[in-house]
Short mmCIF file of C-alpha atoms and ligand atoms in Angstrom, two decimals:
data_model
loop_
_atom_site.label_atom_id
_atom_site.label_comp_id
_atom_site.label_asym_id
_atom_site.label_seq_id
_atom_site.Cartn_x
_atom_site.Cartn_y
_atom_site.Cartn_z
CA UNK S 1 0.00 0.00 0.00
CA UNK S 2 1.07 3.23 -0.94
CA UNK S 3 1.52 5.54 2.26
CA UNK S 4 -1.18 7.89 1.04
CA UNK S 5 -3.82 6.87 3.13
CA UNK S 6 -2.01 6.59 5.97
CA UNK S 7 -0.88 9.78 5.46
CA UNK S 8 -4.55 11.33 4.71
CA UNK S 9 -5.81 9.45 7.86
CA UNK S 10 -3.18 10.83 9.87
CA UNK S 11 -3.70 14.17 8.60
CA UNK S 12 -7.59 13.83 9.97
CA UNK S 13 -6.16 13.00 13.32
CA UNK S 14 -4.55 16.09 14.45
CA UNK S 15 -4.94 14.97 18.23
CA UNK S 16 -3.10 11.31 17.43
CA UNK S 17 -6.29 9.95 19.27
CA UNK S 18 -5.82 7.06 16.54
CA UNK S 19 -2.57 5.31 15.93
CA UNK S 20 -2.79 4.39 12.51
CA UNK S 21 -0.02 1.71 10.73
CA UNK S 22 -0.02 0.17 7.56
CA UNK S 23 2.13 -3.51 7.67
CA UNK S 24 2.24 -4.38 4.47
CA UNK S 25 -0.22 -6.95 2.29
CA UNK S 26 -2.96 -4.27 3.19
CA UNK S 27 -3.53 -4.61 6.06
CA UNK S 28 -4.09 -1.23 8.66
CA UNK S 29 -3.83 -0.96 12.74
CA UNK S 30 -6.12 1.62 14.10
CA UNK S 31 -5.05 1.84 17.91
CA UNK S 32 -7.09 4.02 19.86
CA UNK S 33 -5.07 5.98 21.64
CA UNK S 34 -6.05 7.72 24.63
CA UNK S 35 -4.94 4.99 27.37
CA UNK S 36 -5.36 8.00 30.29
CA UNK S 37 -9.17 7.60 30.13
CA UNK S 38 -9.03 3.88 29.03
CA UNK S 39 -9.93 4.87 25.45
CA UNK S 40 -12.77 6.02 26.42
CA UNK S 41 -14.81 7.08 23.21
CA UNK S 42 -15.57 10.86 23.25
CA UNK S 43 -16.09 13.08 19.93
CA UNK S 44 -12.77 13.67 18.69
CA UNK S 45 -12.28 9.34 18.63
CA UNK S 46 -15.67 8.99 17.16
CA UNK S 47 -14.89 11.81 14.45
CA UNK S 48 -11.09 10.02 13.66
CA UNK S 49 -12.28 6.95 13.21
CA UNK S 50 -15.41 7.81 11.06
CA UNK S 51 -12.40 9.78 8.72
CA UNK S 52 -10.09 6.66 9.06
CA UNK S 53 -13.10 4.03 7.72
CA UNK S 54 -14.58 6.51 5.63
CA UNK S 55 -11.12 6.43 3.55
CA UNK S 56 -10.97 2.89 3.57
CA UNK S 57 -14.43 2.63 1.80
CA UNK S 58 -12.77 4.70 -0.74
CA UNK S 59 -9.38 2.93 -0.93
CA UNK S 60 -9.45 -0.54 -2.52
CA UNK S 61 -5.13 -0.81 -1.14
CA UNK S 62 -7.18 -1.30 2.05
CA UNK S 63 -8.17 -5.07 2.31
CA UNK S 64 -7.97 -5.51 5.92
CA UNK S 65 -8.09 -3.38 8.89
CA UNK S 66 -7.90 -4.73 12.66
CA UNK S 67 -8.65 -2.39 15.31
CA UNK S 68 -7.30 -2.45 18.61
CA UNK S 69 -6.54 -0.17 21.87
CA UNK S 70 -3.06 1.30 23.05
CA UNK S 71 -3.19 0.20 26.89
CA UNK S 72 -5.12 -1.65 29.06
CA UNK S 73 -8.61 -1.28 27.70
CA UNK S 74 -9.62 -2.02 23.92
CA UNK S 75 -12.20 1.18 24.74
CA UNK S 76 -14.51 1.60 27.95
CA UNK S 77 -17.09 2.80 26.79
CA UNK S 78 -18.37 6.46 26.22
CA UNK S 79 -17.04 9.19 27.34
CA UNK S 80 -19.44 8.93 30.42
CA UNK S 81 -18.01 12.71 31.48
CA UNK S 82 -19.74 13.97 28.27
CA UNK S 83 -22.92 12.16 29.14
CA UNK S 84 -23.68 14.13 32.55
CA UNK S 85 -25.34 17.19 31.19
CA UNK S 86 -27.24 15.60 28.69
CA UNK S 87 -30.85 16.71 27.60
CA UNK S 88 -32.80 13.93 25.99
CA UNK S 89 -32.57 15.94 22.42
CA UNK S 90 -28.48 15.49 23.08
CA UNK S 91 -28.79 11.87 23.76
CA UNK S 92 -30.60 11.28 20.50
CA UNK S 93 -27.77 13.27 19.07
CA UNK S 94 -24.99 11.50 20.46
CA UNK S 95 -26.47 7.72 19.84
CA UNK S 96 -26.73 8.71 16.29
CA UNK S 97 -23.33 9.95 15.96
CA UNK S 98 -21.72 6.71 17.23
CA UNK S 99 -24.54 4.74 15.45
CA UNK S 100 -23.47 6.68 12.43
CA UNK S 101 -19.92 5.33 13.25
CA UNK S 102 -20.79 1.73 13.36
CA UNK S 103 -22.90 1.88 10.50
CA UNK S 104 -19.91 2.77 8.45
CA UNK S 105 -17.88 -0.12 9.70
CA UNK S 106 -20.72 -2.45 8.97
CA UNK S 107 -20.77 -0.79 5.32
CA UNK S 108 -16.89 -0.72 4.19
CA UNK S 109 -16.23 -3.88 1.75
CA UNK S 110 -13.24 -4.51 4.03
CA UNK S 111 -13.15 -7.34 6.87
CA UNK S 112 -12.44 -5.76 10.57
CA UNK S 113 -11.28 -7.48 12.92
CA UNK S 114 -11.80 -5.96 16.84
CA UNK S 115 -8.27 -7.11 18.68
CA UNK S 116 -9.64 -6.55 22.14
CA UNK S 117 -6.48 -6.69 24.03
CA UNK S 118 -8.27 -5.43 27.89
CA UNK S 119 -11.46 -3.84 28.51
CA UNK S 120 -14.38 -3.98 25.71
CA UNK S 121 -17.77 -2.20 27.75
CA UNK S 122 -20.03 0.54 26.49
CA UNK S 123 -19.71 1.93 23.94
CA UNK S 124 -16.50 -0.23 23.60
CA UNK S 125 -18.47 -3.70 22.87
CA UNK S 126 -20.94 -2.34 20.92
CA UNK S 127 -17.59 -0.93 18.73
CA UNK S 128 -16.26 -4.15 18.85
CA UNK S 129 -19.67 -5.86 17.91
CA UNK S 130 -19.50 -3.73 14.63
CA UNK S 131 -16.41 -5.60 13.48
CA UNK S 132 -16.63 -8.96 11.60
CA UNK S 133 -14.40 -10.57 13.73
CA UNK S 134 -13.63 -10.04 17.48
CA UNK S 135 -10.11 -11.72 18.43
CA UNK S 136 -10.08 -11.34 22.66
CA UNK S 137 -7.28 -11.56 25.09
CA UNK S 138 -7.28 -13.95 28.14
CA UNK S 139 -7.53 -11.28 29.94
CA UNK S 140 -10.32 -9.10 28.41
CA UNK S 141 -13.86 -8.21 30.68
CA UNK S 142 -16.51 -7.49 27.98
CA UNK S 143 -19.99 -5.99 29.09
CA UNK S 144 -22.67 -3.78 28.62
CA UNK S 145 -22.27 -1.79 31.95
CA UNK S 146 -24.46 0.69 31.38
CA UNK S 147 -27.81 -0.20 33.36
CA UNK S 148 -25.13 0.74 36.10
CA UNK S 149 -25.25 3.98 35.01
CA UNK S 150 -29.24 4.45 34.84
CA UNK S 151 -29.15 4.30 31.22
CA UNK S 152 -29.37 1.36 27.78
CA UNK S 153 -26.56 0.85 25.48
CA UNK S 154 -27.12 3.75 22.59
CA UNK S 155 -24.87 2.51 19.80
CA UNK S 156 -26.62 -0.24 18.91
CA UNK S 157 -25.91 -3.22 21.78
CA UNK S 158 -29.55 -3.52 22.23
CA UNK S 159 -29.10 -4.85 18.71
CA UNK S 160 -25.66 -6.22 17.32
CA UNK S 161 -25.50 -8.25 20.78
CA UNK S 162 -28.76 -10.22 19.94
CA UNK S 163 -27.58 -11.11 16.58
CA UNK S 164 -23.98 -12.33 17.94
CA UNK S 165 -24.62 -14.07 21.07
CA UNK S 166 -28.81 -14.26 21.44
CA UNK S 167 -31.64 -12.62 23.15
CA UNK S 168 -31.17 -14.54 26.22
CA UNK S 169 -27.00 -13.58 26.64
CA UNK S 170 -28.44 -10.03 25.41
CA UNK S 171 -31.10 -9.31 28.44
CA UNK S 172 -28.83 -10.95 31.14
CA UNK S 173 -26.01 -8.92 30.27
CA UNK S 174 -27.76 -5.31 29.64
CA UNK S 175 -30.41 -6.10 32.62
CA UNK S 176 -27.55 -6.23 34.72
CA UNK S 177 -24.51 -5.32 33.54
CA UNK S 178 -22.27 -7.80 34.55
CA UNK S 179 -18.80 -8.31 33.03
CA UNK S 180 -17.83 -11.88 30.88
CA UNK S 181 -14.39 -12.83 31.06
CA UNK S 182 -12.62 -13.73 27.35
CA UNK S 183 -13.58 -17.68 28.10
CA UNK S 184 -17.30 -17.10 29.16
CA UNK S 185 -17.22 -14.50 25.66
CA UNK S 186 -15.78 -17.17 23.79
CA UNK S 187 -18.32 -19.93 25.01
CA UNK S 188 -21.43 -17.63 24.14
CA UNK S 189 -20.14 -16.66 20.24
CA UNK S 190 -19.08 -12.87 21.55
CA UNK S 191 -15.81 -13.64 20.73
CA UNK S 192 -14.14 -15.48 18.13
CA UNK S 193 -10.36 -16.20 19.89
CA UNK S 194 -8.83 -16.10 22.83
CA UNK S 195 -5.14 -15.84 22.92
CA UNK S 196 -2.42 -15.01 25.07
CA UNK S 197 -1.75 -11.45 25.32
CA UNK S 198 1.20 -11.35 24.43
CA UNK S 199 0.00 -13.61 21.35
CA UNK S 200 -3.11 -11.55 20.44
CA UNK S 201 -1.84 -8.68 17.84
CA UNK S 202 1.07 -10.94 16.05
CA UNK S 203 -1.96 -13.73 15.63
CA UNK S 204 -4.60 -11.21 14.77
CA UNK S 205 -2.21 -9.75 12.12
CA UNK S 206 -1.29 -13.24 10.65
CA UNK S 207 -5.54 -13.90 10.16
CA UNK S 208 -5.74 -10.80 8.57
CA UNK S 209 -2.52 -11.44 6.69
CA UNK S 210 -4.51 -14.63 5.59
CA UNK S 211 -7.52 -12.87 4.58
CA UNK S 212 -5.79 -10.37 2.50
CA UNK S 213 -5.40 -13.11 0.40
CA UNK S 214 -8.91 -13.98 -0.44
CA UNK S 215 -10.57 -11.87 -3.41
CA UNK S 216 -11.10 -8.67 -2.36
CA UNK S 217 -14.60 -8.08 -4.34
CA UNK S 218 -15.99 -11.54 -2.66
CA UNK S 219 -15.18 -10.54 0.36
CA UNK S 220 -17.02 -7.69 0.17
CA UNK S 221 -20.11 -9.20 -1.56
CA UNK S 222 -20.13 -11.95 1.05
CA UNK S 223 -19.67 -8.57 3.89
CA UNK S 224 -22.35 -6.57 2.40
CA UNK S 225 -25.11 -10.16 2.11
CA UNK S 226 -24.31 -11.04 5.89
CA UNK S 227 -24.62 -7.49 7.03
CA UNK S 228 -27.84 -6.20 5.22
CA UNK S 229 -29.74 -9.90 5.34
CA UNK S 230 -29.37 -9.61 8.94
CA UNK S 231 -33.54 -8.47 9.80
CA UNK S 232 -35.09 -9.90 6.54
CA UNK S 233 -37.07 -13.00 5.76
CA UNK S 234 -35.19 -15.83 4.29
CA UNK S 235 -36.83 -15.50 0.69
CA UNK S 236 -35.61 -11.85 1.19
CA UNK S 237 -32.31 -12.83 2.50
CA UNK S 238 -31.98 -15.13 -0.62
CA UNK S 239 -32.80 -12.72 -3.45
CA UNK S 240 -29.57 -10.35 -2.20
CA UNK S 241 -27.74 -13.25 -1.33
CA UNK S 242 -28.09 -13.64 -5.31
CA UNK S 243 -27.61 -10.44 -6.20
CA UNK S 244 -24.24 -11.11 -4.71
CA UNK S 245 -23.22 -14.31 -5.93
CA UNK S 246 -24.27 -13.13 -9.59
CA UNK S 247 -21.91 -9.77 -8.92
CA UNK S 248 -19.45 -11.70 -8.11
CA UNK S 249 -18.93 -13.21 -11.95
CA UNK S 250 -18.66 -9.10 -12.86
CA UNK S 251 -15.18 -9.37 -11.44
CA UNK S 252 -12.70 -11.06 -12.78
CA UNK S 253 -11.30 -12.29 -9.34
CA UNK S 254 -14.54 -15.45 -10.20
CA UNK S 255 -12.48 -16.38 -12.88
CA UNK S 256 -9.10 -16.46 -11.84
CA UNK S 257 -10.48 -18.56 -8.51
CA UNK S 258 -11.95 -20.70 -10.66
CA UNK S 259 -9.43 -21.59 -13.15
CA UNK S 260 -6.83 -21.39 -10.58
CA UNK S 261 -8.53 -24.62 -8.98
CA UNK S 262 -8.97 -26.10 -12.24
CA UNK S 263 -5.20 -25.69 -13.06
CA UNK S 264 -4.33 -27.02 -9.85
CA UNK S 265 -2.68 -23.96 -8.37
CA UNK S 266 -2.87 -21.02 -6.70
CA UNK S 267 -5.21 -18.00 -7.05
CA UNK S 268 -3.69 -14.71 -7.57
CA UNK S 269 -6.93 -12.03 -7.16
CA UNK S 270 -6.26 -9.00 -8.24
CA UNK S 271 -7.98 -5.36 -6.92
CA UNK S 272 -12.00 -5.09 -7.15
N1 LIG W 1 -15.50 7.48 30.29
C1 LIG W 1 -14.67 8.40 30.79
N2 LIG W 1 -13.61 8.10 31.55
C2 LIG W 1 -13.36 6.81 31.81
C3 LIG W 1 -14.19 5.79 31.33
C4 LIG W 1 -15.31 6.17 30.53
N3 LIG W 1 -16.11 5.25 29.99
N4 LIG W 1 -13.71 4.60 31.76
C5 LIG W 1 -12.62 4.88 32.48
N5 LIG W 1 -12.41 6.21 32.53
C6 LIG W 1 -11.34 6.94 33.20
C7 LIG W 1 -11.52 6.90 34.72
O1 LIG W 1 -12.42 7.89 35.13
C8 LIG W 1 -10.10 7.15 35.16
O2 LIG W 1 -9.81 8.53 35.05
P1 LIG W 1 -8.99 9.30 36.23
O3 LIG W 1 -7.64 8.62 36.23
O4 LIG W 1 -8.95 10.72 35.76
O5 LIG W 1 -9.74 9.06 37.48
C9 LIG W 1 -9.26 6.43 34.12
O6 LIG W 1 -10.12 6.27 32.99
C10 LIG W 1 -8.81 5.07 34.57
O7 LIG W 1 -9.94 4.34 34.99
P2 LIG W 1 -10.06 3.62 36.42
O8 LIG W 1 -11.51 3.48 36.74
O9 LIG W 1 -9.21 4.30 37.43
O10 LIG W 1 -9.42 2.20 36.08
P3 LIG W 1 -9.73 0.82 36.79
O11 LIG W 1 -8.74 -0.15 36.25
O12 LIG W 1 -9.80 0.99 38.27
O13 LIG W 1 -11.19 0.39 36.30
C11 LIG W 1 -12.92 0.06 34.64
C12 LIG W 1 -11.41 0.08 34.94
C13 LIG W 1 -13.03 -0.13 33.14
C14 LIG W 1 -13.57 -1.11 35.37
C15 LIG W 1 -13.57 1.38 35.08
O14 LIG W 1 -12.80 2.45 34.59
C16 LIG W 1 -14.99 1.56 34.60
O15 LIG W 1 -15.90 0.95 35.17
N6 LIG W 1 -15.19 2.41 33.56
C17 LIG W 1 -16.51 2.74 33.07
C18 LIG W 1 -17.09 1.61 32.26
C19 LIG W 1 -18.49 1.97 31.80
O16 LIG W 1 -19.41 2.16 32.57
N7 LIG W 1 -18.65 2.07 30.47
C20 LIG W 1 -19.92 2.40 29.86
C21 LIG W 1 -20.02 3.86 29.62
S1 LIG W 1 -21.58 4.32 28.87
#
């Protein structure tokens, strides 16, 4: 990958509030960076990483991007100092905004892959339940403290967590906010790995390594068919699932996959 992009990301990032390193293949690492208030999500994170993944929708160099936290917390949560002189009317505002964020995610063709190297609660899971792909270490707490608080996830838990690990998991965990540990998130589906800490980045870099492999246009046809089938019917779900499969031969990464089995070796997919 040209440095470009890095360089225009880093550019919308004035404060450094998001790390942001391209190693090669591409594949990025956004590291939130504001380890003082455990990464805490306030308006100037929310704003970098809406500029970091809107370039990445625009950048097909971009085929992977794993997101982590610099410290001891992926992120906890929302800025909860921000939250104390809400109105109602700023509430709305604010769970649109990061709802606006997460959207995004859910929308870029490219796989993301939360690393959630400590604490993921807040505002932090629900981040990290935007992601395709949550990679946890031993050591991480995930919740949805919030009920603690007197108040409901507002970036989309009461949502994204009923898809991932089901209604049941959902209303225990928002009812009363208590923490899982990576194992317990691992046994219910919230989590996809658990690794060593001092394991989790170089392992969550070699699986994206991996997937930067795979064609980068059915990736993103598969990404877009999971994502927006998620709330239909499964006639509905069908029809877009082929839509996708039939977009799929308008790329000539079908072909090459194809012929590459048929020729007994291996596929080399090009850009989208
Ligand atoms: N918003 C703003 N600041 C936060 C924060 C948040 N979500 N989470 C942590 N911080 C700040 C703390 O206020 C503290 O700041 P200080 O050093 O100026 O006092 C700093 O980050 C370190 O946190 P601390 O609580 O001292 O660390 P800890 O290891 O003792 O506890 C947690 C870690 C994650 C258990 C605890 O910080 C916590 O419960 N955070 C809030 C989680 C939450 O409710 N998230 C949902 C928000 S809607």
């Amino acid at each position: 990958m040209e440095s470009l992009e890095v360089e225009r990301m880093e550019s919308l990032n004035e404060k450094n509030s998001l790390l942001v390193e391209d190693i090669g293949s591409g594949v990025l690492v956004l590291t939130i960076n504001s380890p003082r208030t455990l990464n805490a999500l306030d308006g100037q994170i929310l704003q970098d990483l809406k500029g970091a993944f809107g370039v990445c929708a625009k950048d097909p160099k971009v085929r992977v991007v794993l997101l982590t936290g610099k410290g001891k917390a992926f992120v906890a949560g929302a800025d909860i100092s921000a939250l104390s002189d809400f109105t109602p009317e700023q509430a709305a505002g604010f769970s649109r905004n990061g709802c606006e964020l997460f959207d995004l995610m859910e929308k870029i063709p490219q796989p993301i892959v939360a690393v959630i190297n400590g604490f993921a609660l807040g505002g932090g899971l629900e981040l990290a339940l935007a992601c395709d792909f949550r990679f946890a270490a031993e050591g991480a707490k995930l919740g949805l403290p919030e009920i603690l608080l007197g108040i409901i996830p507002g970036f989309g838990g009461t949502q994204r967590l009923v898809s991932v690990a089901g209604a049941s998991r959902a209303r225990e965990m928002i009812f009363t906010g208590r923490r899982l540990d990576a194992a317990e998130a691992l046994a219910c589906g919230l989590v996809d790995r658990v690794l060593p800490a001092e394991r989790l980045l170089d392992e969550s870099k070699a699986f994206a390594m991996e997937l930067a492999t795979r064609s980068q246009s059915a990736l993103a046809q598969a990404k877009w068919v999971l994502n927006s089938t998620r709330n239909l019917s499964l006639q509905e779900g069908l029809m877009l699932e082929n839509q996708a499969f039939s977009r799929c031969f308008e790329h000539k990464d079908s072909r090459e996959g194809i012929r590459a089995f048929l020729e007994k070796r291996k596929p080399e997919f090009g850009k989208p």
